[in-house]
Amino acid sequence: MNNIDISVTTQYLASQSVPADNQYVFAYTITITNNGTEAVQLIDRAWQITDADRKVTRVAGEGVVGQQPRLEPGESFSYTSGTVMATPLGSMQGHYGMIDSKGESFKVAIPSFRLAVPNILH
């Protein structure tokens, strides 16, 4: 079993958002930690982005931010990316495709996380 931990922090980017035009920009920082006993490499990712109107956008591709990081046991990799939504509230979830040191591929789920303009929820 591959022991990969995913943690996420999010931020609303008010300076890049235009609420009057239904454009809400969010940044998210993800830290991937290899808590396993062998090296792993992130190969690709797939996202499902859902806004408050239940519009779903799917994004997939190689690596993250142009990289396919290799993580030795105990190592972490962090990156920041972003998304634009038409609503002030939404969520993202997905998975990373990875390979272990034996060349076997596996998926690591990215738990659903919320994107929300501050103070929009009571």
Coordinates of C-alpha atoms in Angstrom, one line a residue:
M1 CA 0.0 0.0 0.0
N2 CA 1.4 3.4 -1.0
N3 CA 1.2 5.9 1.9
I4 CA 0.8 9.3 0.2
D5 CA -0.6 12.2 2.2
I6 CA -2.3 15.1 0.4
S7 CA -3.0 18.5 2.2
V8 CA -4.6 21.5 0.6
T9 CA -4.9 25.2 1.5
T10 CA -7.0 27.6 -0.6
Q11 CA -7.1 31.4 -1.1
Y12 CA -9.6 33.7 -2.8
L13 CA -7.8 36.1 -5.1
A14 CA -10.0 39.2 -4.8
S15 CA -7.6 41.4 -6.8
Q16 CA -7.9 39.1 -9.8
S17 CA -11.7 38.4 -9.5
V18 CA -14.5 40.4 -11.1
P19 CA -17.7 39.4 -9.3
A20 CA -19.8 41.7 -11.6
D21 CA -18.7 39.5 -14.5
N22 CA -19.1 36.3 -12.5
Q23 CA -15.4 35.7 -12.4
Y24 CA -14.0 34.4 -9.1
V25 CA -10.3 33.4 -9.0
F26 CA -9.0 31.0 -6.4
A27 CA -5.5 29.7 -5.7
Y28 CA -4.8 26.4 -4.0
T29 CA -1.6 25.0 -2.6
I30 CA -1.2 21.3 -2.4
T31 CA 1.5 19.4 -0.5
I32 CA 2.1 15.8 -1.4
T33 CA 4.0 13.8 1.2
N34 CA 5.5 10.3 0.7
N35 CA 5.0 8.5 4.0
G36 CA 5.7 5.2 2.3
T37 CA 8.9 3.1 2.3
E38 CA 9.8 3.6 -1.4
A39 CA 10.2 6.4 -3.9
V40 CA 7.2 7.4 -6.0
Q41 CA 6.8 9.8 -9.0
L42 CA 3.8 11.9 -9.9
I43 CA 3.0 11.3 -13.6
D44 CA -0.4 13.0 -14.2
R45 CA -3.5 14.5 -12.6
A46 CA -7.2 14.7 -13.1
W47 CA -9.5 17.3 -11.6
Q48 CA -13.3 17.7 -11.3
I49 CA -14.2 21.3 -10.5
T50 CA -17.8 21.9 -9.5
D51 CA -19.3 25.4 -9.1
A52 CA -22.3 26.4 -7.1
D53 CA -24.5 26.0 -10.2
R54 CA -23.3 22.4 -10.3
K55 CA -21.5 23.1 -13.5
V56 CA -18.6 20.5 -13.7
T57 CA -15.3 21.2 -15.4
R58 CA -12.8 18.4 -15.9
V59 CA -9.1 19.0 -16.3
A60 CA -6.5 16.4 -16.8
G61 CA -2.9 16.3 -18.0
E62 CA 0.7 15.4 -17.3
G63 CA 2.4 16.4 -14.1
V64 CA 1.6 19.5 -12.0
V65 CA 2.8 23.0 -12.8
G66 CA 5.0 21.5 -15.5
Q67 CA 6.7 19.0 -13.2
Q68 CA 6.6 15.3 -12.5
P69 CA 8.2 15.3 -9.1
R70 CA 9.8 12.2 -7.7
L71 CA 9.5 11.8 -3.9
E72 CA 11.8 9.7 -1.8
P73 CA 10.4 8.3 1.5
G74 CA 9.7 11.1 3.9
E75 CA 9.9 13.8 1.2
S76 CA 7.2 16.4 0.3
F77 CA 6.5 18.4 -2.7
S78 CA 4.3 21.6 -2.7
Y79 CA 2.9 23.6 -5.5
T80 CA 0.4 26.4 -6.1
S81 CA -2.0 26.6 -8.9
G82 CA -5.4 28.2 -9.5
T83 CA -8.8 28.1 -11.1
V84 CA -11.5 30.5 -12.2
M85 CA -15.2 29.9 -11.5
A86 CA -18.4 31.6 -12.4
T87 CA -19.7 31.4 -8.8
P88 CA -18.3 32.5 -5.5
L89 CA -18.5 29.0 -4.1
G90 CA -17.4 25.6 -5.4
S91 CA -15.3 22.5 -4.9
M92 CA -12.5 20.5 -6.4
Q93 CA -11.5 16.9 -6.2
G94 CA -9.5 14.5 -8.2
H95 CA -6.5 12.2 -8.3
Y96 CA -2.9 11.9 -9.1
G97 CA -1.5 9.2 -11.2
M98 CA 1.8 7.9 -9.8
I99 CA 4.3 5.1 -10.2
D100 CA 6.3 3.4 -7.6
S101 CA 10.0 2.3 -7.8
K102 CA 8.9 -1.0 -9.3
G103 CA 7.2 0.9 -12.2
E104 CA 3.7 0.0 -11.0
S105 CA 1.1 2.7 -11.4
F106 CA -1.4 3.7 -8.8
K107 CA -3.8 6.5 -8.1
V108 CA -3.9 8.8 -5.1
A109 CA -7.2 10.4 -4.4
I110 CA -7.3 14.2 -3.8
P111 CA -10.1 14.7 -1.3
S112 CA -12.8 17.2 -2.1
F113 CA -11.9 20.7 -0.9
R114 CA -14.0 23.9 -0.9
L115 CA -13.3 27.1 -2.8
A116 CA -15.3 30.0 -1.3
V117 CA -15.2 33.8 -1.2
P118 CA -14.5 34.7 2.5
N119 CA -17.6 35.2 4.7
I120 CA -20.0 33.8 2.0
L121 CA -20.9 30.9 4.3
H122 CA -22.4 31.6 7.7

